[in-house]
Each structure stands twice: as structure tokens, then as C-alpha cells.
Short mmCIF file of C-alpha atoms in Angstrom, two decimals:
data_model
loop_
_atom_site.label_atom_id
_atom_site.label_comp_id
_atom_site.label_asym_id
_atom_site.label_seq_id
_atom_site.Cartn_x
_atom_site.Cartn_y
_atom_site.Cartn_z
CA UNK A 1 183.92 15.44 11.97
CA UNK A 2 182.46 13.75 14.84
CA UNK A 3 185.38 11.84 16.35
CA UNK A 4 187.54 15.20 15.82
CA UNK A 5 185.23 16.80 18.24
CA UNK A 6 185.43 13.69 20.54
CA UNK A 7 188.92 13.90 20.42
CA UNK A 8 188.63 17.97 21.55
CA UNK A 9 186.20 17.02 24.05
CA UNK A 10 188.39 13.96 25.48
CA UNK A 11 191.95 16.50 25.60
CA UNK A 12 189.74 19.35 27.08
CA UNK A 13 187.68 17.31 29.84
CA UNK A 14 191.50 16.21 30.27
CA UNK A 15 192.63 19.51 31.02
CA UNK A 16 190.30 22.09 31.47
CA UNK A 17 190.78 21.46 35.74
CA UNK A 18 195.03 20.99 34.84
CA UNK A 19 195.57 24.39 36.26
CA UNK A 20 197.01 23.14 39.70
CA UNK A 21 198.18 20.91 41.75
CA UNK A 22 197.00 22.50 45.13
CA UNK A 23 197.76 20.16 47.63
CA UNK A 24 198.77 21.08 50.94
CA UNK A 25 200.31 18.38 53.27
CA UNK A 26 199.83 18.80 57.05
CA UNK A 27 199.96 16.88 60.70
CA UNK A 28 197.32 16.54 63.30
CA UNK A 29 197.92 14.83 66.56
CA UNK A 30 195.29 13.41 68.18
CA UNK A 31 194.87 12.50 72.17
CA UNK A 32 192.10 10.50 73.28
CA UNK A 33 191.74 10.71 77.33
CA UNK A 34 188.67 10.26 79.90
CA UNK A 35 187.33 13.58 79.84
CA UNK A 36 188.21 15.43 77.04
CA UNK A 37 189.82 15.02 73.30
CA UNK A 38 193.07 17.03 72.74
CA UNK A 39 194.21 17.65 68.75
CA UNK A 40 197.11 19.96 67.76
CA UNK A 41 196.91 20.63 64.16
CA UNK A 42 200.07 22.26 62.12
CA UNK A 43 198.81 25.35 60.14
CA UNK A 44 201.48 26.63 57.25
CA UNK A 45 202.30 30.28 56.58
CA UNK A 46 200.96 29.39 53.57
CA UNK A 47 197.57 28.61 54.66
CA UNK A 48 197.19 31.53 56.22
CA UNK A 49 197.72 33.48 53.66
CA UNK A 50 195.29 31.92 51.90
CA UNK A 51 192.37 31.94 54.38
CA UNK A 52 193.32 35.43 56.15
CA UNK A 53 194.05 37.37 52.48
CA UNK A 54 198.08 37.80 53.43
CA UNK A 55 199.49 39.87 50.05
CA UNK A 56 202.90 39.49 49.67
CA UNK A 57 204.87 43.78 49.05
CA UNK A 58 208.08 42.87 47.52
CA UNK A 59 207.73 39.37 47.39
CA UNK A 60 207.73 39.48 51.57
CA UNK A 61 205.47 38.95 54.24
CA UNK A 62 206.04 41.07 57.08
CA UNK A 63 206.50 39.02 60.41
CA UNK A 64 203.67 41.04 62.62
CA UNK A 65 201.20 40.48 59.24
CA UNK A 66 201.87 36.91 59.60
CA UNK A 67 201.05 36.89 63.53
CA UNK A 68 198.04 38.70 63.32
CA UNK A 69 196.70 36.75 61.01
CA UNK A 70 197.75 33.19 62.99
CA UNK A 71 195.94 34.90 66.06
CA UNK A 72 192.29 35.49 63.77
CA UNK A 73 193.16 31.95 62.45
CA UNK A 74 192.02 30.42 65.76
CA UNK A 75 188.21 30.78 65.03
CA UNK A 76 188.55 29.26 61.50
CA UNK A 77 190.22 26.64 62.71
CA UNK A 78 188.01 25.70 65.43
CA UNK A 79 185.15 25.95 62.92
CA UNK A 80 186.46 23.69 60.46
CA UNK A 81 187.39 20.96 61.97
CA UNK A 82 184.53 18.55 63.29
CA UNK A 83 184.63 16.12 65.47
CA UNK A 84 181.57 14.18 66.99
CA UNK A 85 180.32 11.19 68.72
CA UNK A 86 177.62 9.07 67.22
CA UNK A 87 176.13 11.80 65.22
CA UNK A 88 176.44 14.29 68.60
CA UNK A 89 178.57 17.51 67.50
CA UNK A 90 181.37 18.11 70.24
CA UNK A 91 182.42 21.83 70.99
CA UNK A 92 186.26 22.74 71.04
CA UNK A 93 188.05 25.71 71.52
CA UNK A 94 191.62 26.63 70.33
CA UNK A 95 193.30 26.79 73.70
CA UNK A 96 196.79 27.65 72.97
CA UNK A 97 198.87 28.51 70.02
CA UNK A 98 202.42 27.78 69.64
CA UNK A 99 204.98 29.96 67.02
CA UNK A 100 207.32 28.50 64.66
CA UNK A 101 210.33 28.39 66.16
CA UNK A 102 211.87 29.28 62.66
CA UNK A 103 210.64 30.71 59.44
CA UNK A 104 211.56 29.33 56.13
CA UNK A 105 209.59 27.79 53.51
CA UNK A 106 205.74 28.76 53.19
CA UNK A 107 204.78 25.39 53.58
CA UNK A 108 207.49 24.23 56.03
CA UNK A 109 206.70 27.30 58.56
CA UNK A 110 203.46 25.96 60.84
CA UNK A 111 202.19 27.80 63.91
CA UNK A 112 200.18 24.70 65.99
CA UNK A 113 196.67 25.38 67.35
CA UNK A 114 196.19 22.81 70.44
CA UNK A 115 192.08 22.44 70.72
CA UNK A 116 190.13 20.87 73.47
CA UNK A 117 187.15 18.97 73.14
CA UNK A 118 185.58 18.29 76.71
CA UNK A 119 183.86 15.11 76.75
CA UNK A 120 180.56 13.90 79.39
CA UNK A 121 179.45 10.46 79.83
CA UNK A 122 181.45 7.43 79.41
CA UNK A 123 184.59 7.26 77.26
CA UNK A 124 183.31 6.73 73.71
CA UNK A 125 184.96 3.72 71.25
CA UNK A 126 185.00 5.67 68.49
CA UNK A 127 185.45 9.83 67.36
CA UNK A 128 184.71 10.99 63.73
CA UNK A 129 186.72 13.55 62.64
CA UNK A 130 186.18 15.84 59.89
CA UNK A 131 187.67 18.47 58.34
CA UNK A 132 187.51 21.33 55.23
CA UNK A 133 190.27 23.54 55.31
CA UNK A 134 190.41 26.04 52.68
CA UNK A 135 187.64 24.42 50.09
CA UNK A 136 185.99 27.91 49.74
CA UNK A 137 188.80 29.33 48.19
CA UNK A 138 190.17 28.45 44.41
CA UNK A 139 194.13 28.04 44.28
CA UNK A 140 193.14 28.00 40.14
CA UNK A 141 189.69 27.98 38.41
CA UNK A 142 187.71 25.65 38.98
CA UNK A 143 190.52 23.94 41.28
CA UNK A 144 190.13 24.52 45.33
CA UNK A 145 192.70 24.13 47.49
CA UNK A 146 193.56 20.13 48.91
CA UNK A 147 194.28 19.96 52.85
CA UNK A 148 194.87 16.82 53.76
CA UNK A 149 196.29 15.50 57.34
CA UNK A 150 198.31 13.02 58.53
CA UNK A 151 196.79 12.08 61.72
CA UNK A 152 198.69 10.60 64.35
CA UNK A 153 196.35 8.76 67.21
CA UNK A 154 197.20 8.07 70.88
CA UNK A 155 195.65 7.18 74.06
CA UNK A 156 196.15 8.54 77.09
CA UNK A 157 197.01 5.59 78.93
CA UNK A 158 199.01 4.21 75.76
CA UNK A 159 202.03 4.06 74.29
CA UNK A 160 201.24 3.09 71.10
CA UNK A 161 200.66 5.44 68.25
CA UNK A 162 198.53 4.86 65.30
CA UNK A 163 198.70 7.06 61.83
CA UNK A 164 195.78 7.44 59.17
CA UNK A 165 195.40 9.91 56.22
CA UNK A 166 192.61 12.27 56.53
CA UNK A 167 191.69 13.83 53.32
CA UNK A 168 189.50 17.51 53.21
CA UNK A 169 185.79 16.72 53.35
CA UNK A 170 186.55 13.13 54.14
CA UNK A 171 184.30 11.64 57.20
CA UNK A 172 186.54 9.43 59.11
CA UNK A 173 185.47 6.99 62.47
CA UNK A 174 188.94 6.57 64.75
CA UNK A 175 189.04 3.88 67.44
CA UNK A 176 189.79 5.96 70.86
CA UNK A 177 191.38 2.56 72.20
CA UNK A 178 189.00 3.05 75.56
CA UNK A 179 188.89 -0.70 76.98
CA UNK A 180 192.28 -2.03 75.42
CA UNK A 181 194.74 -2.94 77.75
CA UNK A 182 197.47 0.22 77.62
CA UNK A 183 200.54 -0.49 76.67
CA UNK A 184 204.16 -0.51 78.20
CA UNK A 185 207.64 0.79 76.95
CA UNK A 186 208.75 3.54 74.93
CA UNK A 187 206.14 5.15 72.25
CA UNK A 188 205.87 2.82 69.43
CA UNK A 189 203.97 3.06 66.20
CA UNK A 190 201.31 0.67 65.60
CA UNK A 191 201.08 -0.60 61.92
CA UNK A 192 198.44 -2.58 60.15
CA UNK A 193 200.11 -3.75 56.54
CA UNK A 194 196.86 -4.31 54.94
CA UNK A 195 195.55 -0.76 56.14
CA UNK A 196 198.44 0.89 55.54
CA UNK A 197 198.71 0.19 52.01
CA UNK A 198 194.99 0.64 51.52
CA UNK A 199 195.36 4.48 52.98
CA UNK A 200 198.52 5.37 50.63
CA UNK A 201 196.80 3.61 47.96
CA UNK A 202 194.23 5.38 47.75
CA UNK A 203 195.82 8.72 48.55
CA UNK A 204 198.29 7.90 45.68
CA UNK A 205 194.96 8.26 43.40
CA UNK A 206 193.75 11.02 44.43
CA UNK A 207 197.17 13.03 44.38
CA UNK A 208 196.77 12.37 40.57
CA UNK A 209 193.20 12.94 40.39
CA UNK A 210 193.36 16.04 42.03
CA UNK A 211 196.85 17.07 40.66
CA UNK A 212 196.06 18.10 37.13
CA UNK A 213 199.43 19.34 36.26
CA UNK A 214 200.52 15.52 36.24
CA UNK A 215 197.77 14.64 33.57
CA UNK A 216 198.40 17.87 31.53
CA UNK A 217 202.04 16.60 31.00
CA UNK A 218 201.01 12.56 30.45
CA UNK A 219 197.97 13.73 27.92
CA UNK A 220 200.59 15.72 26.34
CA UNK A 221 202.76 12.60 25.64
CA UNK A 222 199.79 10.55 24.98
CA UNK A 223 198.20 12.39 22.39
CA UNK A 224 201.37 11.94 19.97
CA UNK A 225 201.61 8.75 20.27
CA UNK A 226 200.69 6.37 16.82
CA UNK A 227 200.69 2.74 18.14
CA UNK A 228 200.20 1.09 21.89
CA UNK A 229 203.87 -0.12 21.77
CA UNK A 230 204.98 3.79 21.11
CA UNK A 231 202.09 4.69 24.25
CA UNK A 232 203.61 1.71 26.53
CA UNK A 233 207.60 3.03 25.98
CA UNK A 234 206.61 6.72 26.85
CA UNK A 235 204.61 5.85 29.79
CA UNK A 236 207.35 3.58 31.01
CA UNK A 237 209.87 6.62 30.80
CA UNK A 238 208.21 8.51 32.68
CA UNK A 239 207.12 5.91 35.03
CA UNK A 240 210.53 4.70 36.06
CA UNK A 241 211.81 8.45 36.33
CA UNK A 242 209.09 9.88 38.44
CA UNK A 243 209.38 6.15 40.91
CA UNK A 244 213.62 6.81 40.80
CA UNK A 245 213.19 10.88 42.11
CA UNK A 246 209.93 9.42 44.48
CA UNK A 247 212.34 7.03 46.54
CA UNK A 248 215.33 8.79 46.57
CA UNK A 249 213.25 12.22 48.31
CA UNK A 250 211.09 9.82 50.57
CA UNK A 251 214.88 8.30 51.62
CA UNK A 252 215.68 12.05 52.18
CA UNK A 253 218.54 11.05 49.42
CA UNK A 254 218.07 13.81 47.00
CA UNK A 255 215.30 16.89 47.15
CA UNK A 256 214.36 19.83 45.41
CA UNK A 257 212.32 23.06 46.80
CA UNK A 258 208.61 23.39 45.75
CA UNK A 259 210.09 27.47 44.35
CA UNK A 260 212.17 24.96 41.78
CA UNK A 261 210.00 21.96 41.21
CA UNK A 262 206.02 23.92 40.60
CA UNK A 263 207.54 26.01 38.07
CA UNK A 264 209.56 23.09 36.59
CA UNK A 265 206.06 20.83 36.28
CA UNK A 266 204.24 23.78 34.26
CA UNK A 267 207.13 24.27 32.05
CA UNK A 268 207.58 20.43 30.86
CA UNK A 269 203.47 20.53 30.17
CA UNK A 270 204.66 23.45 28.08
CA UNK A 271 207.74 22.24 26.15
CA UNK A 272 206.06 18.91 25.48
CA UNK A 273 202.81 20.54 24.55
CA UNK A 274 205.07 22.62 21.85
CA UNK A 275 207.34 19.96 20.68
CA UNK A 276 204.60 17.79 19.27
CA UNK A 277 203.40 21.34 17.48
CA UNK A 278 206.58 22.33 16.20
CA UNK A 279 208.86 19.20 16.02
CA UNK A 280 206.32 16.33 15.53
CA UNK A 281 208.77 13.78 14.53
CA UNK A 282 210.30 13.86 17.51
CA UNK A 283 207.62 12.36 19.50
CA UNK A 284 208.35 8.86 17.57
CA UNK A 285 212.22 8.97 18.32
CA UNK A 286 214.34 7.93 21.28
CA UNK A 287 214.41 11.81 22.09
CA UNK A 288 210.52 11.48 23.33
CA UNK A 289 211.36 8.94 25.87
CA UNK A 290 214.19 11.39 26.81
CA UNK A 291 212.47 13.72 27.37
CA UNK A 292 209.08 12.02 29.04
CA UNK A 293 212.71 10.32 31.54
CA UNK A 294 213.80 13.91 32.16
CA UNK A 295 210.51 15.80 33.07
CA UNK A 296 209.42 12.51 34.80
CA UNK A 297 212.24 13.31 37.48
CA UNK A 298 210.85 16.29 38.15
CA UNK A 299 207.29 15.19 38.36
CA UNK A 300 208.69 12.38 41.22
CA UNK A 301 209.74 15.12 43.33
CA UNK A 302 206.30 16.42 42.99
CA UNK A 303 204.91 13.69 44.24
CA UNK A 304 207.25 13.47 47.01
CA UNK A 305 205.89 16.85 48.28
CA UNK A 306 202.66 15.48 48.92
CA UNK A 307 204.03 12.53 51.01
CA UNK A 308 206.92 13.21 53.16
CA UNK A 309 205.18 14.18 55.75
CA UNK A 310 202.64 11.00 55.18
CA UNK A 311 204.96 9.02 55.82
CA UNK A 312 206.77 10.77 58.96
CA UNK A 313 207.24 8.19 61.92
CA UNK A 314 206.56 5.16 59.67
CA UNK A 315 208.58 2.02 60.98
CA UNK A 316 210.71 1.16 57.88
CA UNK A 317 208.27 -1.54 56.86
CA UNK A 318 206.09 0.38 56.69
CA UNK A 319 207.65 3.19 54.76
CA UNK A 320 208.57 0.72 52.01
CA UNK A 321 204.75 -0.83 52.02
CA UNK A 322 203.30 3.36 51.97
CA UNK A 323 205.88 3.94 49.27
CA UNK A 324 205.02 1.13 46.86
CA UNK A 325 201.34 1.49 47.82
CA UNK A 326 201.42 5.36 46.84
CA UNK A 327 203.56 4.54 43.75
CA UNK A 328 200.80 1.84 42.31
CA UNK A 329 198.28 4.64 43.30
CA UNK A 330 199.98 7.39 41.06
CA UNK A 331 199.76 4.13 38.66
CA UNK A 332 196.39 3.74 38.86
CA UNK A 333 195.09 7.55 38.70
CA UNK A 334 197.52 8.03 35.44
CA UNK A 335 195.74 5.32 33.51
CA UNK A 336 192.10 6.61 34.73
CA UNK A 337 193.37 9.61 32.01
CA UNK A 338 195.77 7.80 29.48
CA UNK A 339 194.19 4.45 29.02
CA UNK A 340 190.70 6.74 27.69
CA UNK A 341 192.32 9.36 25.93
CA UNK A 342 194.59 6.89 24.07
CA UNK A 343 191.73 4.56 23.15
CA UNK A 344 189.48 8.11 22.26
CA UNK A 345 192.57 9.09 19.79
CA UNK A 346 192.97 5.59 17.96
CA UNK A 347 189.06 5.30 17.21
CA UNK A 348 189.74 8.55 15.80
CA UNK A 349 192.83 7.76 13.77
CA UNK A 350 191.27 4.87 12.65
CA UNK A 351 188.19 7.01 11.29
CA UNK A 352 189.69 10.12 10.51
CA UNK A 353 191.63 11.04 7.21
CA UNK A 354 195.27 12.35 7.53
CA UNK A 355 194.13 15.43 6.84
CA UNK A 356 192.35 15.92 9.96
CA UNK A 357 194.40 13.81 12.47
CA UNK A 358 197.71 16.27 12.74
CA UNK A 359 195.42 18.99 13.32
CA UNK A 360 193.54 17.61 15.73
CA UNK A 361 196.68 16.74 17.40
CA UNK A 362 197.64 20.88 16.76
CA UNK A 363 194.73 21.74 18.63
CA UNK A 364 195.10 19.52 21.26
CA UNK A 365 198.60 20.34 21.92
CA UNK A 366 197.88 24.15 21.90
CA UNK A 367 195.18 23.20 24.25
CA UNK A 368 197.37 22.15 26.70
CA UNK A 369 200.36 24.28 26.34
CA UNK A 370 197.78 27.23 27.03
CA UNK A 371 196.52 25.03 30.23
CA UNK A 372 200.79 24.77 30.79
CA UNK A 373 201.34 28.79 30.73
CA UNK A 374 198.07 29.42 32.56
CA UNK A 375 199.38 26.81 35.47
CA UNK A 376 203.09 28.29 35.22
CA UNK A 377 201.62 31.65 35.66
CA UNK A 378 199.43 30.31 39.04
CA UNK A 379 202.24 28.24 40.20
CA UNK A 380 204.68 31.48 39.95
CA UNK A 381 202.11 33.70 41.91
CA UNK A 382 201.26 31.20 45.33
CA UNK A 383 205.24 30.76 45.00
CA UNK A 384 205.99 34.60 44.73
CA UNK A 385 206.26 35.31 48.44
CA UNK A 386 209.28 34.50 51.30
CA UNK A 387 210.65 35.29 54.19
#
């Protein structure tokens, strides 16, 4: 009985947070010059509905709801992100805000706030910057919502332009570039290969790690599996699908909107989920790996959704380097999940008589189709509203 519950406990600490994947994928500019910092930071419609309560009536926003609530942004803004000098708090104000010159897309509509941080003294070497939009509200529960910024860095007296990956809550030092010699030419953008694949490395794990939805649908695969050869083929289905759709949207070769591919996510955590209920045999054939090669497109554009943006401006070097780096990433954060829930499940085969093993695997299975509905029903809702 023991290892039954183990294997309950290991599916539900899986799952019980695999109501979302919330993440929200902006750009900050940065502008380091003698007497004051200047940052413009994108804000989505989306956002803004979030942090100023925007209900949709019809499945529409109305434009002058959307202004207003841009215009009572500015203090939230201005309180959330941080930046300071050696431990000293700076004070900036929102000094201008600039309109979308379009609307489409929720999270492709951004009004820019353009802050100013006036600075005394000497120029400093270094700024940390931190920031925590929207962590006090839930997109799910239990789940808040992930802002994270690309941040693109220049000098003054520079041409050169620098890009890191600033995550919500994340303290982060930046070099100003005071006391380098500035550059000449047209604006180029400085990359460091080792740092760059560190920073989409690491943000490759943490788009897993905080994007349940991805681990509902792999713990759904997992959990049927008998063998580690069956476990390696499924994986490896779903690996090379998700990579294929990954490339070809970061290429800007083939894309999907997030109305099609959130829904699409939550309905493969589903079908899989119910399949290994209703048609376990199936999860031994060829039609598994079918199936885990299907979904796994979908789940690639996914990803993509969280990086196009990242990797905006990249020299193509570097946009191969942040690709593979963020691909080994999604790699790494799968297997966090898999590697211990797979492991969990064959101690418990291995203990368990048949006639508890297929319903654990029942309960597990309903487990996560009920996590599936609950996220298709979230993912329907934030994606209920347009223009």
C-alpha cells in the first residue's frame, strides 16, 4: 500500500501547480548616461488587465477602458521596478507614456512607460535592477503570474548594445560601461557566447519549471510507460517534435497564435491523460509515439512564445547558441520531473501486485486529466478577450 501512495504523492506533487503556464514575455531598454538612468519598459494589454481588473463584456475590451487603465498603470509601474546603487534605492518617475500604434493580440499590444532615474555623484560601474510585476496576483491556484524582461543595455556615449534576461523577483548587477572607451559605427550588439548560453540556459529551465502544463502532458506519457526503453522512445518523440516547431517559429518559418496553441496544450494533457484510462494498450504501440510527435509540435510553439522576443536583435550566432542553449534547458527541467516520477513508478511496479499497478495508473491519469480540464478552462478564460 505504501508505494501506491508514493506513487499518488509523486503524480500529484507533479501536478497539483500544472494549472498554467503564465509566462509573460516583455522588453526593457535600458540607458545609462552621466546624470540620470533612462528605462522604457513594454507593458501588454494583457498586463493591464491583470493588474488594473480590465473584464472583458462580449469578449471585448473597450479602447477608453484600456487607456484609463495604462494611465493608473504609471504608479505601479514605477513602484515595481527597483533599481539601486550599492544598496542606495534610486527614485524614478514614469515621465512619458507612449500608445500602441496598433492593437492586436493581448500580448503583442504594449503601451511603453519611459522612467527617469536622476543620478548625484559620480557615474556608478554598476546598477541593480529589480523587478515583480504581477506576483500578487494568481493566473491559476497556487500559480502567479511570470514577467520576465529582456533587457537591452546601452551607454550613452556607446554604440554597443548588450542583452540579458531578467526574470520577476530576480536581483540582477548591470555594468553601466562608465570608464570604457565608447564605441564608433553603427549600433551593434555585443555578445558574450559563454554568457549567452548560460542566460537561455537557465531560462530554458525555468520556462519548464514554471510551465506546468508541459509536465502535466510528459507525466502523462511517463506514467504508462513499462520499461526505460518504452520511457526513452516517448520522450524522444516528443523531444524532436517540440525542438522541430521551436526552430522553425524562432526562424519566423512557421507560427501559431497563443488563442490556438494554450487551448491546444490543455487538451493533449487531456487526451493523453484519457487514452492511458480508456485505451491502455495503446500507450505500448507506435500510436503513443504518434501521438507524444503530434502534441509535441504543439508544445514547441509553446515554448517559442516565451522566447521570441528573448531572442530579438540577437546576431545570428548568437540566435543559434540562445536556441540550443534554451532547447538543452527545456531538456534539463523535463527530466527534473520524468527521470523521478519514472524511477517512483518502477520501485512501485516492482513491489506492487498487478492488481494494484493499473489502478494506480487510473488514478494517476484521472489526476491529471482533471489538472488538463481545470488548465483548459483557465487557459480559455485569460484568452477570452480581443480587440
Amino acid at each position: 500500500m505504501r508505494p501506491l501512495l508514493l506513487i499518488l504523492l509523486a503524480l500529484f506533487g507533479a501536478t497539483r501547480m500544472a494549472a498554467a503556464h503564465p509566462l509573460l514575455q516583455n522588453a526593457m531598454w535600458v540607458q545609462f548616461e552621466p546624470k540620470r538612468i533612462r528605462v522604457a519598459v513594454n507593458v501588454s494589454v494583457r498586463e493591464l488587465a491583470v493588474a488594473q481588473g480590465l473584464t472583458a463584456r462580449d469578449d471585448n475590451f473597450e479602447s477608453a477602458a484600456v487607456a484609463a487603465a495604462a494611465e493608473r498603470h504609471r504608479d505601479y509601474v514605477a513602484r515595481h521596478l527597483m533599481l539601486s546603487i550599492d544598496g542606495r534605492a534610486l527614485t524614478g518617475e514614469v515621465a512619458h507614456v507612449t500608445d500602441p500604434p496598433i492593437f492586436s493580440e493581448p500580448e503583442k499590444t504594449y503601451y511603453q512607460y519611459e522612467l527617469e532615474y536622476p543620478l548625484s555623484g559620480p557615474p556608478p560601474a554598476r546598477v541593480t535592477i529589480v523587478q515583480d510585476m504581477l506576483r500578487e496576483w494568481p493566473y491559476a491556484l497556487g500559480t502567479p503570474w511570470d514577467v520576465t524582461y529582456i533587457v537591452r543595455l546601452k551607454h550613452s556615449d556607446s554604440n554597443t548594445v548588450t542583452t540579458e534576461v531578467l526574470r520577476g523577483r530576480e536581483s540582477k548587477e548591470f555594468p553601466t560601461g562608465w570608464g570604457t572607451a565608447p564605441a564608433s559605427g553603427p549600433q551593434v550588439v555585443q555578445m558574450d557566447g559563454g554568457r549567452t548560453f548560460r542566460e537561455y540556459f537557465w531560462h530554458g529551465v525555468m520556462h519548464i519549471l514554471t510551465g506546468w502544463d508541459h509536465l502535466l502532458f510528459v507525466s502523462a506519457l511517463v506514467i504508462a510507460t513499462m520499461n526505460l526503453w518504452e520511457m526513452v522512445k516517448v520522450i524522444a518523440a516528443f523531444t524532436l517534435a517540440h525542438t522541430l516547431t521551436l526552430t522553425l517559429s524562432v526562424f519566423d518559418i512557421f507560427r501559431l497564435p497563443a488563442w490556438v496553441v494554450e487551448p491546444m496544450i490543455a487538451i493533449s494533457i487531456i487526451f493523453v491523460a484519457l487514452e492511458n484510462i480508456l485505451w491502455p494498450q495503446r500507450a505500448h504501440s507506435r500510436v503513443r509515439l504518434g501521438v507524444a510527435f503530434g502534441f509535441g509540435l504543439i508544445h514547441g510553439l509553446g515554448f517559442a512564445g516565451g522566447l521570441l522576443e528573448a531572442m530579438a536583435g540577437l546576431p545570428h550566432v548568437g540566435t543559434w547558441i540562445a536556441l540550443g542553449a534554451f532547447s538543452l534547458g527545456v531538456e534539463v527541467g523535463h527530466q527534473v520531473v520524468v527521470l523521478p516520477l519514472f524511477g517512483t513508478l518502477a520501485l512501485g511496479r516492482q513491489r506492487l501486485r498487478e492488481s494494484w499497478t493499473q489502478p494506480a495508473l487510473r488514478s494517476g491519469s484521472i489526476l491529471i486529466s482533471l489538472c488538463g480540464a481545470y488548465y483548459l478552462c483557465v487557459a480559455l478564460k485569460v484568452l477570452s478577450f480581443k480587440f
